[in-house]
Amino acid sequence: MFIIQPLLFEPFTIRGVTLKNRIVMSPMCMYSCYEQDGIVTPWHLTHYTSRAVGQTGLIMTEAAAVSPQGRISPEDLGIWDDSHIDGLSALVKSIQDNGSKAAIQIAHAGRKAMIDGPIIAPSTIAFSDKMKTPEEMTLEQIEETVNQFRAAAKRAKSAGFDIIEIHGAHGYLINEFLSPLSNRRTDSYGGNQQKRYRFLQEIIAAVRLEWDGPLFVRISANDYHPEGNTPEDYVTYASWMKEDGVDLIDCSSGAVVPAKINVYPGYQVPFADKIRNSADIATAAVGLITTGRQAEEILQNERADLIFIGREFLKDPYWPRSAAEDLGIDIQSPKQYERGW
Ligand SMILES: Cc1cc2nc3c(=O)[nH]c(=O)nc-3n(C[C@H](O)[C@H](O)[C@H](O)COP(=O)(O)O)c2cc1C
């Protein structure tokens, strides 16, 4: 191929942590905590370790809930209790032993929690008529939730993770505060953009009390709704997050309301590009990026710093190898597989 030195396989350092390449396994819920206790199961160990064997630079876990009430489903991974630390430590060790760095996405599902019992959100507006109506969070519940994110960060550190990502996208709790479509509060957590940001700002500050490593935030950079947040709004949010100590913005989009999205290869890349180049912060691109050449285009044109791969990794645990092949280069295999690669 025409590229001498593909950026995709160049190391990337962020706040002192070096990834061996720019490929990140995107967070994907596995709904595999069959006992509904949030504890890592053999499935997680096999699933994530396979992608580390496949030479992925960074493996990010699926959304791990900061409270039982914040689970998307009862089978979600958890980080709300110290009993989760042992399983997460074993997972981190297995990923790192196979040459990848390990990240955890910490999350609260808000009004999209599909669990028994009451659910909470900034305002009493259901996501759709098929979903439960949430309770409006009191100031005490807001403070408690911020503290749950802090405790989750502390546990992530104990478990040995290299990177933490706060889930602020896809219409879950933090996204519900950010969007005027789901946040109708009239107190200091709702109203103008600054007030809607306050909840996330407090979470970032609380996490930073426990965590001095790289901190990512996943956002939904577009609500795809005339009265919702736009990519321009997220340039402002990103510049605030940078000031508040966030290192990278992981640019996804949508799902705060059931709006239609036009999906095509690289459809979210313009958001990563705009935020990176307007707010001067590192970004990740995600969404229908399927080939090495597509990833390389994004990096060479300075549209993003990292490439998150989701569903392709469900089909091909050795996607980095396929991407290298597409770019016409060889990458190192695990020692054990040298005769096959
Ligand atoms: C099975 C599945 C589970 C997912 N779970 C999460 C999740 O836990 N957290 C998150 O931020 N995104 C989640 N996503 C979204 C992916 O991380 C990714 O952004 C999306 O699939 C688009 O990238 P892709 O086209 O490479 O798959 C999930 C996607 C899939 C397919």
mmCIF file of C-alpha atoms and ligand atoms in Angstrom:
data_model
loop_
_atom_site.group_PDB
_atom_site.id
_atom_site.type_symbol
_atom_site.label_atom_id
_atom_site.label_comp_id
_atom_site.label_asym_id
_atom_site.label_seq_id
_atom_site.Cartn_x
_atom_site.Cartn_y
_atom_site.Cartn_z
ATOM 1 C CA MET A 1 0.000 0.000 0.000
ATOM 2 C CA PHE A 2 0.924 3.676 -0.349
ATOM 3 C CA ILE A 3 1.284 4.406 3.342
ATOM 4 C CA ILE A 4 4.777 3.986 4.731
ATOM 5 C CA GLN A 5 3.938 4.514 8.369
ATOM 6 C CA PRO A 6 0.232 4.068 9.135
ATOM 7 C CA LEU A 7 -0.782 6.208 12.084
ATOM 8 C CA LEU A 8 -3.275 3.547 13.159
ATOM 9 C CA PHE A 9 -0.389 1.434 14.423
ATOM 10 C CA GLU A 10 1.636 4.250 15.939
ATOM 11 C CA PRO A 11 1.619 4.448 19.756
ATOM 12 C CA PHE A 12 -0.503 7.120 21.410
ATOM 13 C CA THR A 13 0.266 8.628 24.809
ATOM 14 C CA ILE A 14 -2.334 10.379 26.916
ATOM 15 C CA ARG A 15 -1.635 11.682 30.438
ATOM 16 C CA GLY A 16 1.317 9.322 30.790
ATOM 17 C CA VAL A 17 -0.437 6.170 29.529
ATOM 18 C CA THR A 18 0.858 4.805 26.214
ATOM 19 C CA LEU A 19 -1.347 2.660 23.987
ATOM 20 C CA LYS A 20 0.556 0.532 21.488
ATOM 21 C CA ASN A 21 -1.781 1.607 18.669
ATOM 22 C CA ARG A 22 -4.828 3.839 18.077
ATOM 23 C CA ILE A 23 -7.413 1.057 18.059
ATOM 24 C CA VAL A 24 -9.925 0.977 20.903
ATOM 25 C CA MET A 25 -12.542 -1.669 21.516
ATOM 26 C CA SER A 26 -15.704 0.399 21.950
ATOM 27 C CA PRO A 27 -17.792 -0.223 25.083
ATOM 28 C CA MET A 28 -20.492 -2.809 24.370
ATOM 29 C CA CYS A 29 -22.932 -4.187 26.941
ATOM 30 C CA MET A 30 -22.780 -7.956 27.139
ATOM 31 C CA TYR A 31 -25.663 -8.425 29.610
ATOM 32 C CA SER A 32 -23.725 -11.386 30.967
ATOM 33 C CA CYS A 33 -23.866 -10.988 34.749
ATOM 34 C CA TYR A 34 -26.330 -13.855 34.919
ATOM 35 C CA GLU A 35 -26.641 -13.719 38.698
ATOM 36 C CA GLN A 36 -27.692 -10.057 38.376
ATOM 37 C CA ASP A 37 -24.990 -9.086 40.844
ATOM 38 C CA GLY A 38 -22.812 -7.019 38.491
ATOM 39 C CA ILE A 39 -19.819 -9.313 39.033
ATOM 40 C CA VAL A 40 -17.478 -10.202 36.149
ATOM 41 C CA THR A 41 -18.236 -13.657 34.705
ATOM 42 C CA PRO A 42 -16.122 -16.075 32.630
ATOM 43 C CA TRP A 43 -17.822 -14.597 29.550
ATOM 44 C CA HIS A 44 -16.262 -11.189 30.188
ATOM 45 C CA LEU A 45 -12.819 -12.709 30.689
ATOM 46 C CA THR A 46 -12.982 -14.631 27.413
ATOM 47 C CA HIS A 47 -14.601 -11.823 25.433
ATOM 48 C CA TYR A 48 -12.266 -8.982 26.389
ATOM 49 C CA THR A 49 -9.092 -11.089 26.551
ATOM 50 C CA SER A 50 -9.670 -12.341 22.971
ATOM 51 C CA ARG A 51 -9.564 -8.755 21.696
ATOM 52 C CA ALA A 52 -6.365 -8.135 23.659
ATOM 53 C CA VAL A 53 -4.868 -11.216 22.006
ATOM 54 C CA GLY A 54 -6.050 -9.627 18.741
ATOM 55 C CA GLN A 55 -3.613 -6.728 19.375
ATOM 56 C CA THR A 56 -6.079 -3.995 20.314
ATOM 57 C CA GLY A 57 -4.401 -0.938 21.851
ATOM 58 C CA LEU A 58 -7.121 -0.245 24.404
ATOM 59 C CA ILE A 59 -9.949 -2.465 25.583
ATOM 60 C CA MET A 60 -12.848 -0.564 27.092
ATOM 61 C CA THR A 61 -15.400 -2.481 29.128
ATOM 62 C CA GLU A 62 -19.074 -2.117 28.585
ATOM 63 C CA ALA A 63 -21.017 0.368 30.733
ATOM 64 C CA ALA A 64 -20.458 -0.563 34.389
ATOM 65 C CA ALA A 65 -23.252 0.733 36.610
ATOM 66 C CA VAL A 66 -22.404 3.044 39.509
ATOM 67 C CA SER A 67 -25.576 1.959 41.328
ATOM 68 C CA PRO A 68 -28.010 -0.965 40.983
ATOM 69 C CA GLN A 69 -30.710 1.552 40.038
ATOM 70 C CA GLY A 70 -28.432 2.872 37.296
ATOM 71 C CA ARG A 71 -28.298 -0.405 35.355
ATOM 72 C CA ILE A 72 -29.626 -0.578 31.818
ATOM 73 C CA SER A 73 -30.640 -4.190 32.562
ATOM 74 C CA PRO A 74 -30.342 -6.482 35.602
ATOM 75 C CA GLU A 75 -27.489 -8.360 33.844
ATOM 76 C CA ASP A 76 -25.265 -5.271 33.529
ATOM 77 C CA LEU A 77 -21.713 -5.148 34.748
ATOM 78 C CA GLY A 78 -21.419 -3.303 38.066
ATOM 79 C CA ILE A 79 -19.004 -1.105 39.969
ATOM 80 C CA TRP A 80 -21.326 0.006 42.755
ATOM 81 C CA ASP A 81 -19.858 -2.229 45.449
ATOM 82 C CA ASP A 82 -16.413 -3.274 46.669
ATOM 83 C CA SER A 83 -17.403 -6.873 45.889
ATOM 84 C CA HIS A 84 -16.951 -5.979 42.206
ATOM 85 C CA ILE A 85 -13.261 -5.179 42.554
ATOM 86 C CA ASP A 86 -11.845 -8.738 42.530
ATOM 87 C CA GLY A 87 -13.530 -9.693 39.258
ATOM 88 C CA LEU A 88 -12.571 -6.405 37.625
ATOM 89 C CA SER A 89 -8.948 -6.825 38.803
ATOM 90 C CA ALA A 90 -8.796 -10.280 37.220
ATOM 91 C CA LEU A 91 -10.198 -8.818 33.996
ATOM 92 C CA VAL A 92 -7.669 -5.966 33.972
ATOM 93 C CA LYS A 93 -4.809 -8.385 34.593
ATOM 94 C CA SER A 94 -5.895 -10.654 31.771
ATOM 95 C CA ILE A 95 -6.138 -7.708 29.344
ATOM 96 C CA GLN A 96 -2.803 -6.230 30.397
ATOM 97 C CA ASP A 97 -1.006 -9.603 30.375
ATOM 98 C CA ASN A 98 -1.939 -9.803 26.713
ATOM 99 C CA GLY A 99 -0.415 -6.436 25.859
ATOM 100 C CA SER A 100 -3.427 -4.091 25.853
ATOM 101 C CA LYS A 101 -4.368 -1.285 28.185
ATOM 102 C CA ALA A 102 -7.664 -1.523 30.061
ATOM 103 C CA ALA A 103 -10.382 1.114 30.405
ATOM 104 C CA ILE A 104 -13.721 1.039 32.167
ATOM 105 C CA GLN A 105 -16.833 2.972 31.209
ATOM 106 C CA ILE A 106 -18.743 4.095 34.311
ATOM 107 C CA ALA A 107 -22.418 4.787 33.812
ATOM 108 C CA HIS A 108 -25.884 5.485 35.163
ATOM 109 C CA ALA A 109 -28.860 4.664 32.941
ATOM 110 C CA GLY A 110 -31.249 7.286 34.393
ATOM 111 C CA ARG A 111 -34.665 7.123 32.727
ATOM 112 C CA LYS A 112 -33.513 4.334 30.399
ATOM 113 C CA ALA A 113 -32.947 1.858 33.226
ATOM 114 C CA MET A 114 -34.990 -1.283 32.566
ATOM 115 C CA ILE A 115 -35.051 -2.661 36.081
ATOM 116 C CA ASP A 116 -37.633 -3.374 38.783
ATOM 117 C CA GLY A 117 -38.552 -0.499 41.068
ATOM 118 C CA PRO A 118 -38.443 3.257 40.643
ATOM 119 C CA ILE A 119 -36.051 4.936 38.225
ATOM 120 C CA ILE A 120 -34.608 8.460 38.405
ATOM 121 C CA ALA A 121 -33.894 11.300 35.966
ATOM 122 C CA PRO A 122 -33.584 15.103 35.942
ATOM 123 C CA SER A 123 -37.310 15.469 35.134
ATOM 124 C CA THR A 124 -40.417 13.289 35.130
ATOM 125 C CA ILE A 125 -40.471 12.679 31.384
ATOM 126 C CA ALA A 126 -40.380 9.114 30.032
ATOM 127 C CA PHE A 127 -38.082 8.310 27.075
ATOM 128 C CA SER A 128 -41.069 6.883 25.166
ATOM 129 C CA ASP A 129 -44.540 5.582 25.926
ATOM 130 C CA LYS A 130 -43.071 2.083 26.214
ATOM 131 C CA MET A 131 -40.675 3.115 28.990
ATOM 132 C CA LYS A 132 -41.244 3.854 32.688
ATOM 133 C CA THR A 133 -41.753 7.416 33.866
ATOM 134 C CA PRO A 134 -38.838 8.396 36.098
ATOM 135 C CA GLU A 135 -38.937 10.245 39.402
ATOM 136 C CA GLU A 136 -37.397 13.719 39.375
ATOM 137 C CA MET A 137 -34.127 13.608 41.280
ATOM 138 C CA THR A 138 -33.962 15.552 44.529
ATOM 139 C CA LEU A 139 -30.838 17.556 45.381
ATOM 140 C CA GLU A 140 -29.912 14.766 47.825
ATOM 141 C CA GLN A 141 -30.208 12.166 45.067
ATOM 142 C CA ILE A 142 -28.036 14.303 42.785
ATOM 143 C CA GLU A 143 -25.357 14.521 45.463
ATOM 144 C CA GLU A 144 -25.621 10.795 46.163
ATOM 145 C CA THR A 145 -25.212 9.966 42.461
ATOM 146 C CA VAL A 146 -22.181 12.237 42.104
ATOM 147 C CA ASN A 147 -20.676 10.389 45.069
ATOM 148 C CA GLN A 148 -21.470 7.050 43.409
ATOM 149 C CA PHE A 149 -19.395 8.097 40.391
ATOM 150 C CA ARG A 150 -16.596 9.087 42.776
ATOM 151 C CA ALA A 151 -16.735 5.718 44.554
ATOM 152 C CA ALA A 152 -16.750 3.944 41.181
ATOM 153 C CA ALA A 153 -13.570 5.800 40.179
ATOM 154 C CA LYS A 154 -11.920 4.738 43.421
ATOM 155 C CA ARG A 155 -12.831 1.105 42.762
ATOM 156 C CA ALA A 156 -11.628 1.352 39.148
ATOM 157 C CA LYS A 157 -8.292 2.550 40.478
ATOM 158 C CA SER A 158 -8.112 -0.347 42.969
ATOM 159 C CA ALA A 159 -8.851 -2.769 40.140
ATOM 160 C CA GLY A 160 -5.872 -1.404 38.183
ATOM 161 C CA PHE A 161 -7.577 0.174 35.168
ATOM 162 C CA ASP A 162 -5.409 2.456 33.004
ATOM 163 C CA ILE A 163 -8.203 4.748 31.827
ATOM 164 C CA ILE A 164 -11.711 5.744 32.979
ATOM 165 C CA GLU A 165 -14.491 6.879 30.662
ATOM 166 C CA ILE A 166 -17.596 8.612 32.022
ATOM 167 C CA HIS A 167 -20.677 7.670 29.977
ATOM 168 C CA GLY A 168 -22.321 10.954 29.088
ATOM 169 C CA ALA A 169 -24.004 9.734 25.876
ATOM 170 C CA HIS A 170 -26.933 7.780 24.439
ATOM 171 C CA GLY A 171 -29.664 9.338 26.549
ATOM 172 C CA TYR A 172 -28.495 7.928 29.857
ATOM 173 C CA LEU A 173 -28.512 9.970 33.060
ATOM 174 C CA ILE A 174 -25.711 12.478 32.363
ATOM 175 C CA ASN A 175 -26.962 13.022 28.806
ATOM 176 C CA GLU A 176 -30.454 13.573 30.239
ATOM 177 C CA PHE A 177 -29.113 16.466 32.320
ATOM 178 C CA LEU A 178 -27.235 17.952 29.350
ATOM 179 C CA SER A 179 -30.180 17.908 26.944
ATOM 180 C CA PRO A 180 -32.976 20.481 27.148
ATOM 181 C CA LEU A 181 -35.283 17.772 25.785
ATOM 182 C CA SER A 182 -35.043 15.686 28.955
ATOM 183 C CA ASN A 183 -34.009 18.310 31.512
ATOM 184 C CA ARG A 184 -36.848 20.695 32.425
ATOM 185 C CA ARG A 185 -35.529 21.558 35.878
ATOM 186 C CA THR A 186 -35.890 25.084 37.177
ATOM 187 C CA ASP A 187 -33.190 24.802 39.867
ATOM 188 C CA SER A 188 -29.419 25.203 39.434
ATOM 189 C CA TYR A 189 -29.198 21.889 37.485
ATOM 190 C CA GLY A 190 -31.510 22.952 34.639
ATOM 191 C CA GLY A 191 -32.253 25.878 32.354
ATOM 192 C CA ASN A 192 -29.360 27.330 30.383
ATOM 193 C CA GLN A 193 -26.446 25.312 29.013
ATOM 194 C CA GLN A 194 -24.154 26.067 31.951
ATOM 195 C CA LYS A 195 -26.748 24.859 34.448
ATOM 196 C CA ARG A 196 -27.435 21.689 32.454
ATOM 197 C CA TYR A 197 -23.683 21.020 32.510
ATOM 198 C CA ARG A 198 -23.454 21.319 36.296
ATOM 199 C CA PHE A 199 -24.252 17.635 37.040
ATOM 200 C CA LEU A 200 -21.494 16.401 34.685
ATOM 201 C CA GLN A 201 -19.128 19.049 36.010
ATOM 202 C CA GLU A 202 -19.646 17.824 39.569
ATOM 203 C CA ILE A 203 -19.125 14.209 38.464
ATOM 204 C CA ILE A 204 -15.862 15.100 36.705
ATOM 205 C CA ALA A 205 -14.663 16.949 39.819
ATOM 206 C CA ALA A 206 -15.649 14.027 42.085
ATOM 207 C CA VAL A 207 -13.921 11.479 39.851
ATOM 208 C CA ARG A 208 -10.819 13.670 39.718
ATOM 209 C CA LEU A 209 -10.599 13.514 43.547
ATOM 210 C CA GLU A 210 -9.854 9.786 43.193
ATOM 211 C CA TRP A 211 -8.326 9.508 39.729
ATOM 212 C CA ASP A 212 -5.306 11.253 38.272
ATOM 213 C CA GLY A 213 -5.046 9.024 35.170
ATOM 214 C CA PRO A 214 -6.503 9.644 31.704
ATOM 215 C CA LEU A 215 -10.178 10.591 31.808
ATOM 216 C CA PHE A 216 -12.452 10.255 28.776
ATOM 217 C CA VAL A 217 -16.097 11.318 28.435
ATOM 218 C CA ARG A 218 -18.421 9.773 25.856
ATOM 219 C CA ILE A 219 -20.932 12.259 24.492
ATOM 220 C CA SER A 220 -23.883 12.248 22.144
ATOM 221 C CA ALA A 221 -22.723 15.153 19.996
ATOM 222 C CA ASN A 222 -26.101 15.647 18.358
ATOM 223 C CA ASP A 223 -29.647 15.171 19.675
ATOM 224 C CA TYR A 224 -30.993 15.164 16.078
ATOM 225 C CA HIS A 225 -33.902 17.322 17.242
ATOM 226 C CA PRO A 226 -34.630 21.000 16.517
ATOM 227 C CA GLU A 227 -34.819 21.861 20.231
ATOM 228 C CA GLY A 228 -31.965 19.591 21.319
ATOM 229 C CA ASN A 229 -28.206 19.924 21.702
ATOM 230 C CA THR A 230 -26.209 20.449 18.514
ATOM 231 C CA PRO A 231 -22.550 19.718 17.673
ATOM 232 C CA GLU A 232 -21.916 23.470 18.266
ATOM 233 C CA ASP A 233 -23.263 23.104 21.816
ATOM 234 C CA TYR A 234 -20.846 20.239 22.314
ATOM 235 C CA VAL A 235 -17.878 22.361 21.250
ATOM 236 C CA THR A 236 -18.769 24.542 24.257
ATOM 237 C CA TYR A 237 -19.296 21.533 26.543
ATOM 238 C CA ALA A 238 -15.971 20.075 25.367
ATOM 239 C CA SER A 239 -14.076 23.273 26.142
ATOM 240 C CA TRP A 240 -15.598 23.266 29.639
ATOM 241 C CA MET A 241 -14.701 19.594 30.096
ATOM 242 C CA LYS A 242 -11.137 20.338 29.045
ATOM 243 C CA GLU A 243 -10.918 23.085 31.683
ATOM 244 C CA ASP A 244 -12.349 20.658 34.227
ATOM 245 C CA GLY A 245 -9.668 18.011 33.599
ATOM 246 C CA VAL A 246 -11.054 15.730 30.880
ATOM 247 C CA ASP A 247 -8.423 14.435 28.445
ATOM 248 C CA LEU A 248 -10.463 13.080 25.545
ATOM 249 C CA ILE A 249 -13.994 13.351 24.171
ATOM 250 C CA ASP A 250 -15.381 10.132 22.684
ATOM 251 C CA CYS A 251 -17.850 11.362 20.065
ATOM 252 C CA SER A 252 -20.976 9.290 19.613
ATOM 253 C CA SER A 253 -24.459 10.733 18.990
ATOM 254 C CA GLY A 254 -28.205 10.456 19.488
ATOM 255 C CA ALA A 255 -30.549 8.345 21.621
ATOM 256 C CA VAL A 256 -31.623 11.017 24.114
ATOM 257 C CA VAL A 257 -35.004 11.021 22.366
ATOM 258 C CA PRO A 258 -36.293 8.477 19.851
ATOM 259 C CA ALA A 259 -35.242 10.589 16.799
ATOM 260 C CA LYS A 260 -34.413 9.046 13.408
ATOM 261 C CA ILE A 261 -30.691 8.973 12.576
ATOM 262 C CA ASN A 262 -29.251 8.752 9.072
ATOM 263 C CA VAL A 263 -26.543 6.155 9.519
ATOM 264 C CA TYR A 264 -23.732 5.655 6.975
ATOM 265 C CA PRO A 265 -20.002 4.830 7.112
ATOM 266 C CA GLY A 266 -18.216 7.317 9.349
ATOM 267 C CA TYR A 267 -21.446 9.229 10.110
ATOM 268 C CA GLN A 268 -20.193 10.476 13.482
ATOM 269 C CA VAL A 269 -16.652 11.364 12.368
ATOM 270 C CA PRO A 270 -17.551 15.025 11.620
ATOM 271 C CA PHE A 271 -18.403 15.469 15.334
ATOM 272 C CA ALA A 272 -14.992 14.195 16.455
ATOM 273 C CA ASP A 273 -13.379 16.433 13.825
ATOM 274 C CA LYS A 274 -15.318 19.553 14.789
ATOM 275 C CA ILE A 275 -14.777 19.167 18.527
ATOM 276 C CA ARG A 276 -11.086 18.278 18.165
ATOM 277 C CA ASN A 277 -10.359 21.232 15.961
ATOM 278 C CA SER A 278 -12.661 23.797 17.611
ATOM 279 C CA ALA A 279 -12.227 22.982 21.294
ATOM 280 C CA ASP A 280 -8.595 21.889 20.963
ATOM 281 C CA ILE A 281 -9.020 18.606 22.817
ATOM 282 C CA ALA A 282 -8.217 15.017 21.827
ATOM 283 C CA THR A 283 -11.185 13.111 20.420
ATOM 284 C CA ALA A 284 -12.187 9.604 19.460
ATOM 285 C CA ALA A 285 -14.239 8.725 16.389
ATOM 286 C CA VAL A 286 -16.763 5.888 16.453
ATOM 287 C CA GLY A 287 -19.596 4.538 14.353
ATOM 288 C CA LEU A 288 -19.511 2.378 11.234
ATOM 289 C CA ILE A 289 -15.747 2.526 10.922
ATOM 290 C CA THR A 290 -15.023 -0.895 9.496
ATOM 291 C CA THR A 291 -11.721 -0.865 7.596
ATOM 292 C CA GLY A 292 -8.096 0.052 8.197
ATOM 293 C CA ARG A 293 -8.179 2.572 5.353
ATOM 294 C CA GLN A 294 -11.203 4.340 6.792
ATOM 295 C CA ALA A 295 -9.484 4.561 10.192
ATOM 296 C CA GLU A 296 -6.267 5.769 8.607
ATOM 297 C CA GLU A 297 -8.059 8.532 6.684
ATOM 298 C CA ILE A 298 -9.530 9.865 9.938
ATOM 299 C CA LEU A 299 -6.154 9.898 11.704
ATOM 300 C CA GLN A 300 -4.059 11.258 8.824
ATOM 301 C CA ASN A 301 -6.522 14.100 8.233
ATOM 302 C CA GLU A 302 -6.375 14.925 11.961
ATOM 303 C CA ARG A 303 -10.084 14.387 12.465
ATOM 304 C CA ALA A 304 -9.628 12.289 15.636
ATOM 305 C CA ASP A 305 -6.885 10.812 17.805
ATOM 306 C CA LEU A 306 -8.325 7.368 18.524
ATOM 307 C CA ILE A 307 -10.555 4.998 16.575
ATOM 308 C CA PHE A 308 -13.253 3.137 18.497
ATOM 309 C CA ILE A 309 -14.465 -0.074 16.887
ATOM 310 C CA GLY A 310 -17.732 -1.643 18.029
ATOM 311 C CA ARG A 311 -19.603 -4.243 16.034
ATOM 312 C CA GLU A 312 -16.654 -5.201 13.811
ATOM 313 C CA PHE A 313 -15.046 -6.512 16.989
ATOM 314 C CA LEU A 314 -18.074 -8.734 17.598
ATOM 315 C CA LYS A 315 -17.461 -10.340 14.208
ATOM 316 C CA ASP A 316 -13.672 -10.327 14.264
ATOM 317 C CA PRO A 317 -11.746 -10.355 17.563
ATOM 318 C CA TYR A 318 -8.548 -9.877 15.542
ATOM 319 C CA TRP A 319 -9.792 -6.750 13.758
ATOM 320 C CA PRO A 320 -6.392 -5.005 14.162
ATOM 321 C CA ARG A 321 -4.873 -7.779 12.066
ATOM 322 C CA SER A 322 -7.562 -7.313 9.382
ATOM 323 C CA ALA A 323 -6.997 -3.532 9.434
ATOM 324 C CA ALA A 324 -3.234 -4.013 9.023
ATOM 325 C CA GLU A 325 -3.870 -6.306 6.089
ATOM 326 C CA ASP A 326 -6.112 -3.651 4.538
ATOM 327 C CA LEU A 327 -3.271 -1.135 4.954
ATOM 328 C CA GLY A 328 -0.764 -3.556 3.476
ATOM 329 C CA ILE A 329 1.392 -3.988 6.552
ATOM 330 C CA ASP A 330 2.247 -6.764 8.987
ATOM 331 C CA ILE A 331 1.759 -6.380 12.710
ATOM 332 C CA GLN A 332 3.273 -8.417 15.477
ATOM 333 C CA SER A 333 1.229 -11.437 16.465
ATOM 334 C CA PRO A 334 1.040 -12.928 19.915
ATOM 335 C CA LYS A 335 4.136 -15.118 20.243
ATOM 336 C CA GLN A 336 2.008 -18.240 20.378
ATOM 337 C CA TYR A 337 0.420 -17.460 16.975
ATOM 338 C CA GLU A 338 3.573 -16.558 15.030
ATOM 339 C CA ARG A 339 3.329 -19.606 12.790
ATOM 340 C CA GLY A 340 -0.194 -18.695 11.732
ATOM 341 C CA TRP A 341 -0.059 -14.907 11.211
HETATM 342 C C1 LIG B 1 -24.107 -4.852 21.638
HETATM 343 C C2 LIG B 1 -23.779 -3.408 21.811
HETATM 344 C C3 LIG B 1 -23.692 -2.879 23.092
HETATM 345 C C4 LIG B 1 -23.318 -1.536 23.281
HETATM 346 N N1 LIG B 1 -23.137 -1.061 24.560
HETATM 347 C C5 LIG B 1 -22.615 0.176 24.741
HETATM 348 C C6 LIG B 1 -22.186 0.601 26.031
HETATM 349 O O1 LIG B 1 -22.214 -0.143 27.017
HETATM 350 N N2 LIG B 1 -21.724 1.872 26.142
HETATM 351 C C7 LIG B 1 -21.613 2.718 25.069
HETATM 352 O O2 LIG B 1 -21.186 3.859 25.226
HETATM 353 N N3 LIG B 1 -21.968 2.313 23.830
HETATM 354 C C8 LIG B 1 -22.429 1.062 23.640
HETATM 355 N N4 LIG B 1 -22.684 0.621 22.368
HETATM 356 C C9 LIG B 1 -22.348 1.484 21.214
HETATM 357 C C10 LIG B 1 -20.948 1.122 20.680
HETATM 358 O O3 LIG B 1 -19.939 1.376 21.643
HETATM 359 C C11 LIG B 1 -20.622 1.923 19.407
HETATM 360 O O4 LIG B 1 -20.581 3.294 19.730
HETATM 361 C C12 LIG B 1 -21.656 1.696 18.303
HETATM 362 O O5 LIG B 1 -21.915 0.315 18.131
HETATM 363 C C13 LIG B 1 -21.197 2.291 16.970
HETATM 364 O O6 LIG B 1 -19.945 1.773 16.585
HETATM 365 P P1 LIG B 1 -19.814 0.556 15.521
HETATM 366 O O7 LIG B 1 -20.496 1.006 14.254
HETATM 367 O O8 LIG B 1 -18.318 0.377 15.337
HETATM 368 O O9 LIG B 1 -20.481 -0.642 16.111
HETATM 369 C C14 LIG B 1 -23.091 -0.701 22.152
HETATM 370 C C15 LIG B 1 -23.232 -1.225 20.878
HETATM 371 C C16 LIG B 1 -23.549 -2.560 20.694
HETATM 372 C C17 LIG B 1 -23.632 -3.104 19.278
#
